[in-house]
XYZ file of C-alpha atoms in Angstrom:
335
model
C -86.322 24.212 16.440
C -83.549 22.908 14.832
C -82.536 19.391 15.119
C -79.692 17.374 14.322
C -79.612 13.999 14.848
C -82.612 12.207 16.033
C -85.562 13.915 18.290
C -84.819 14.816 21.785
C -88.155 13.562 22.653
C -86.944 9.809 22.430
C -87.283 7.696 25.893
C -83.634 8.456 27.178
C -81.690 5.081 25.978
C -78.233 3.336 27.723
C -74.885 4.763 26.267
C -76.675 8.262 25.058
C -76.109 11.799 25.828
C -78.713 14.658 25.118
C -77.179 17.905 24.509
C -79.126 21.185 24.163
C -76.935 23.355 22.185
C -76.522 27.480 21.875
C -73.697 26.655 19.485
C -74.371 25.414 15.819
C -74.796 21.848 15.153
C -71.981 22.272 12.380
C -69.974 23.312 15.121
C -69.312 20.711 17.390
C -70.243 18.097 15.000
C -66.377 17.331 15.083
C -66.677 17.041 18.748
C -69.621 15.260 18.742
C -67.754 12.654 16.363
C -65.026 12.193 19.037
C -66.917 11.265 21.972
C -68.522 8.778 20.511
C -65.788 7.433 18.299
C -63.765 7.072 22.099
C -66.350 5.467 24.198
C -69.176 4.607 21.732
C -71.460 6.643 23.281
C -74.139 8.161 20.975
C -74.866 12.166 21.215
C -78.174 13.723 20.746
C -78.164 17.329 20.051
C -81.165 19.568 19.681
C -80.139 22.945 18.771
C -81.094 26.292 20.852
C -80.403 29.341 20.265
C -83.253 31.376 22.142
C -84.929 29.946 25.133
C -82.489 27.634 26.517
C -83.437 28.224 30.004
C -86.645 28.824 29.267
C -87.309 24.813 28.067
C -85.639 23.321 30.338
C -87.702 25.274 33.048
C -90.679 24.539 31.020
C -89.684 20.400 30.616
C -88.462 19.970 34.592
C -87.567 17.136 36.006
C -89.612 15.761 32.755
C -86.885 16.856 30.471
C -84.556 14.943 28.159
C -81.262 16.982 28.675
C -78.481 15.739 29.627
C -76.092 18.582 28.942
C -76.291 22.870 27.724
C -73.583 24.472 25.869
C -73.744 27.973 25.844
C -72.044 30.698 25.545
C -71.155 33.985 27.790
C -71.128 33.944 31.661
C -74.650 35.809 31.203
C -76.041 33.103 29.772
C -74.395 30.210 31.688
C -74.867 31.845 35.404
C -78.259 32.524 34.151
C -78.975 28.547 33.822
C -77.494 28.306 37.146
C -79.977 30.704 38.905
C -82.737 29.373 37.216
C -81.996 26.334 38.877
C -82.107 24.000 35.845
C -78.351 22.744 36.583
C -76.700 20.737 38.854
C -73.488 20.970 40.988
C -71.264 18.428 38.919
C -66.924 17.273 41.038
C -64.582 16.251 38.877
C -61.201 15.887 39.375
C -60.815 16.230 35.649
C -63.072 19.218 35.173
C -60.842 20.466 38.567
C -57.611 20.215 36.231
C -58.334 21.258 32.953
C -60.622 23.856 33.346
C -58.709 26.619 35.729
C -61.114 28.213 37.764
C -61.185 31.282 37.148
C -63.244 30.320 33.895
C -65.731 27.557 35.908
C -68.388 27.805 38.636
C -67.126 27.725 42.299
C -70.361 25.553 42.882
C -69.421 23.119 39.952
C -72.427 24.370 37.933
C -70.708 24.989 34.794
C -67.130 24.899 33.339
C -65.901 27.223 30.869
C -64.306 25.172 26.938
C -63.008 27.697 25.235
C -62.471 31.060 26.041
C -62.117 34.374 23.412
C -60.970 38.059 24.176
C -63.215 41.257 24.338
C -60.782 43.585 21.439
C -60.807 46.418 19.468
C -60.920 45.865 16.607
C -58.765 49.068 14.755
C -58.527 50.610 10.988
C -55.358 49.757 10.036
C -54.706 53.261 7.980
C -56.320 55.887 10.394
C -55.729 54.373 14.309
C -51.875 53.367 14.357
C -50.061 50.158 16.156
C -50.619 51.097 20.052
C -52.713 53.954 19.993
C -54.967 52.519 21.888
C -54.231 50.109 25.167
C -56.720 49.990 27.699
C -60.513 49.549 27.845
C -60.115 53.690 29.658
C -58.933 54.788 27.188
C -62.289 54.207 24.591
C -63.943 57.268 26.786
C -60.713 59.263 26.381
C -62.047 62.480 23.995
C -59.741 62.109 21.793
C -61.844 59.179 20.342
C -65.128 61.581 19.873
C -67.037 60.339 16.978
C -64.886 58.026 16.330
C -66.497 54.593 18.331
C -68.489 51.691 16.635
C -70.654 48.971 18.889
C -73.805 47.134 19.462
C -75.834 47.694 21.660
C -75.412 48.152 24.954
C -77.608 45.170 26.710
C -76.006 42.546 24.426
C -74.491 39.789 26.632
C -71.250 40.979 24.711
C -71.453 44.318 26.098
C -72.361 43.620 30.102
C -69.251 40.835 29.955
C -67.143 43.652 29.611
C -69.262 45.825 31.465
C -69.108 43.472 34.284
C -65.800 43.628 34.688
C -65.153 46.820 34.247
C -67.135 47.434 37.370
C -65.023 44.596 39.567
C -62.075 46.161 38.085
C -62.947 50.002 39.014
C -66.067 50.249 40.732
C -69.804 51.110 39.875
C -69.270 54.934 40.376
C -66.363 55.184 37.836
C -67.872 52.505 35.607
C -70.566 54.917 35.018
C -68.623 57.596 33.487
C -66.496 55.438 31.597
C -69.545 54.732 30.134
C -70.466 57.848 29.013
C -67.689 58.910 28.134
C -67.254 55.967 25.343
C -70.651 56.636 24.521
C -69.862 60.512 23.863
C -67.227 59.238 22.139
C -69.951 57.031 20.002
C -69.787 57.832 15.508
C -73.721 56.530 15.849
C -75.839 54.753 18.005
C -75.228 50.879 18.540
C -76.710 48.956 16.757
C -76.003 45.750 14.611
C -73.280 42.743 15.382
C -69.818 42.557 16.343
C -69.182 41.900 12.503
C -71.375 45.405 10.989
C -68.878 47.282 13.507
C -65.804 45.838 11.189
C -67.954 46.508 8.022
C -69.149 50.200 9.775
C -64.583 50.716 9.625
C -63.917 49.599 6.318
C -66.647 51.740 5.271
C -65.266 54.983 7.546
C -67.741 55.789 9.055
C -65.560 54.988 12.738
C -61.993 53.413 13.576
C -62.497 51.511 15.748
C -64.985 48.919 17.732
C -65.155 46.305 20.623
C -65.803 42.797 19.088
C -65.246 39.251 19.756
C -62.144 37.396 18.721
C -63.575 34.791 16.491
C -65.099 37.383 14.628
C -62.324 37.629 12.295
C -61.829 34.324 11.600
C -65.602 33.827 10.929
C -65.177 36.800 8.414
C -61.503 36.186 6.564
C -63.715 32.837 6.160
C -65.914 34.568 4.189
C -65.381 36.686 0.318
C -67.491 39.699 1.358
C -66.236 39.886 5.014
C -62.726 39.643 3.958
C -63.088 42.602 2.610
C -64.064 43.550 6.568
C -62.027 41.905 8.160
C -58.634 43.171 6.146
C -59.135 46.750 6.662
C -58.360 46.033 10.784
C -55.851 45.046 12.929
C -56.750 43.915 15.900
C -55.573 45.248 19.193
C -55.425 43.731 22.893
C -56.151 46.319 25.782
C -56.508 46.032 28.958
C -57.621 47.603 32.469
C -55.667 50.459 33.588
C -55.040 48.312 37.615
C -52.539 46.077 35.809
C -54.620 43.401 34.849
C -54.696 41.727 31.780
C -57.514 41.496 28.484
C -61.221 40.848 29.472
C -61.911 37.232 28.156
C -65.374 35.894 27.953
C -65.897 31.662 27.559
C -68.050 29.453 25.711
C -68.841 26.916 28.523
C -70.601 23.837 29.676
C -73.029 22.916 31.874
C -74.999 19.256 33.227
C -78.680 19.899 33.107
C -80.655 19.051 36.692
C -82.744 16.681 35.794
C -79.756 14.481 33.922
C -80.977 11.259 32.985
C -78.002 9.710 31.812
C -75.958 11.490 34.271
C -72.909 9.086 33.564
C -72.788 9.425 30.134
C -73.312 13.364 30.452
C -70.339 13.979 32.600
C -68.226 11.870 30.528
C -69.296 13.491 27.996
C -68.147 16.989 29.939
C -64.595 15.172 30.574
C -63.772 14.501 27.436
C -64.878 18.242 26.550
C -62.119 19.575 29.077
C -58.857 17.273 27.167
C -56.489 18.310 25.244
C -58.199 16.623 22.590
C -61.418 17.911 22.400
C -59.825 20.995 23.477
C -57.451 21.421 20.092
C -60.816 20.477 18.164
C -62.856 22.793 19.387
C -61.018 26.453 19.532
C -59.808 25.668 15.437
C -63.466 24.739 15.145
C -65.061 28.018 16.470
C -61.617 30.108 15.977
C -61.352 31.082 19.857
C -58.657 29.877 22.430
C -58.560 26.530 24.500
C -58.782 27.137 28.552
C -56.906 23.617 28.842
C -52.878 25.613 30.140
C -51.382 22.119 28.469
C -53.940 22.771 24.844
C -52.650 25.310 22.210
C -54.672 27.608 20.163
C -54.886 26.658 16.204
C -51.937 28.611 14.574
C -54.765 30.804 12.518
C -55.539 32.081 16.373
C -52.213 32.190 17.629
C -51.361 34.222 15.092
C -53.453 37.405 15.942
C -51.465 38.105 18.610
C -50.059 37.249 22.719
C -52.574 38.459 24.751
C -52.380 38.344 29.296
C -55.921 36.909 29.822
C -57.662 38.910 32.576
C -57.548 36.223 35.885
C -60.952 37.945 37.498
C -63.272 35.393 38.114
C -66.089 35.080 35.602
C -68.020 34.161 38.014
C -67.516 37.220 39.844
C -67.275 39.531 36.607
C -71.096 37.377 36.418
C -72.471 38.519 39.074
C -72.003 42.070 38.305
C -74.638 41.397 35.140
C -77.803 43.050 36.839
C -75.431 46.206 37.628
C -74.234 46.706 34.279
C -77.284 46.500 32.875
C -78.324 49.813 34.774
C -75.787 51.318 34.248
C -76.406 50.823 30.599
C -80.297 52.568 30.753
C -78.798 55.314 33.519
C -76.354 56.740 30.905
C -79.204 55.534 27.987
C -76.447 53.720 25.763
C -78.003 52.874 23.709
C -79.985 56.394 22.567
C -78.096 58.826 20.105
C -74.668 59.630 21.037
C -74.318 62.695 23.152
C -77.768 62.770 24.892
C -79.805 61.115 27.450
C -77.213 59.950 30.782
């Protein structure tokens, strides 16, 4: 555990908010600075990249944490189900965060979105050749797709969304088709899939949009990024592109509840939305906030408006499908 700013083991003081963050400190520091400058409230941050929910459960009512910052609907849903968050009522949050991007009971709120898109080889895939997620199961892509593990939360999020749109049976058939089209067994992260496209191992991959920004900022990886093009698939039922979120929740034990609520409302403001979304190469959730010039330059798309809470409720079924078709096994095996 790396702790930024001050240790969270100290007793809570007035006018401070204690944060457990899955996001690295340097990515959220501009937000912390902006919040303190605006409100005078001090922030203490612990970077917790693994076991965040387990830590809160172990600390129980003694936990110093007021806020958790994390990514993906699965992690946010898990925190709520584990009983480590509390419901929050706020007109600011309700007006700035679209209904489908927040928990119906107020336990978590989206702050930024990322689209789950296709990275396509510039020289081997024609623009518009792949338009839907269902297309990924088309035999024409056999041996041409790379992706990360089916058990990763990003993959499970897309599968959960597919269940929401097409049902369990159709999703299982689709998942088998995608597996049969893989160029190799799932391995590595989203950037590793783009590297594989650059190396000629596959022609398309699934990934989150913000990885394009991350690769362009890395001298070695920029070459991988420039070898691909972003395509925004949609669901065949007319829904838009699948999106996931980074989000915020107040802990069940929050010792500084008033300050924590102020922090949550600041994060939903257009000022903070612009800072955060630009820093992490994502899209702001507030309808009145605008994406950075870089992110906007990747293209226009219509986001799926299916409730992320409903999608998150499918994650256990999604995992069962991944195991049933042996998605992480060698292409063409199992299932």
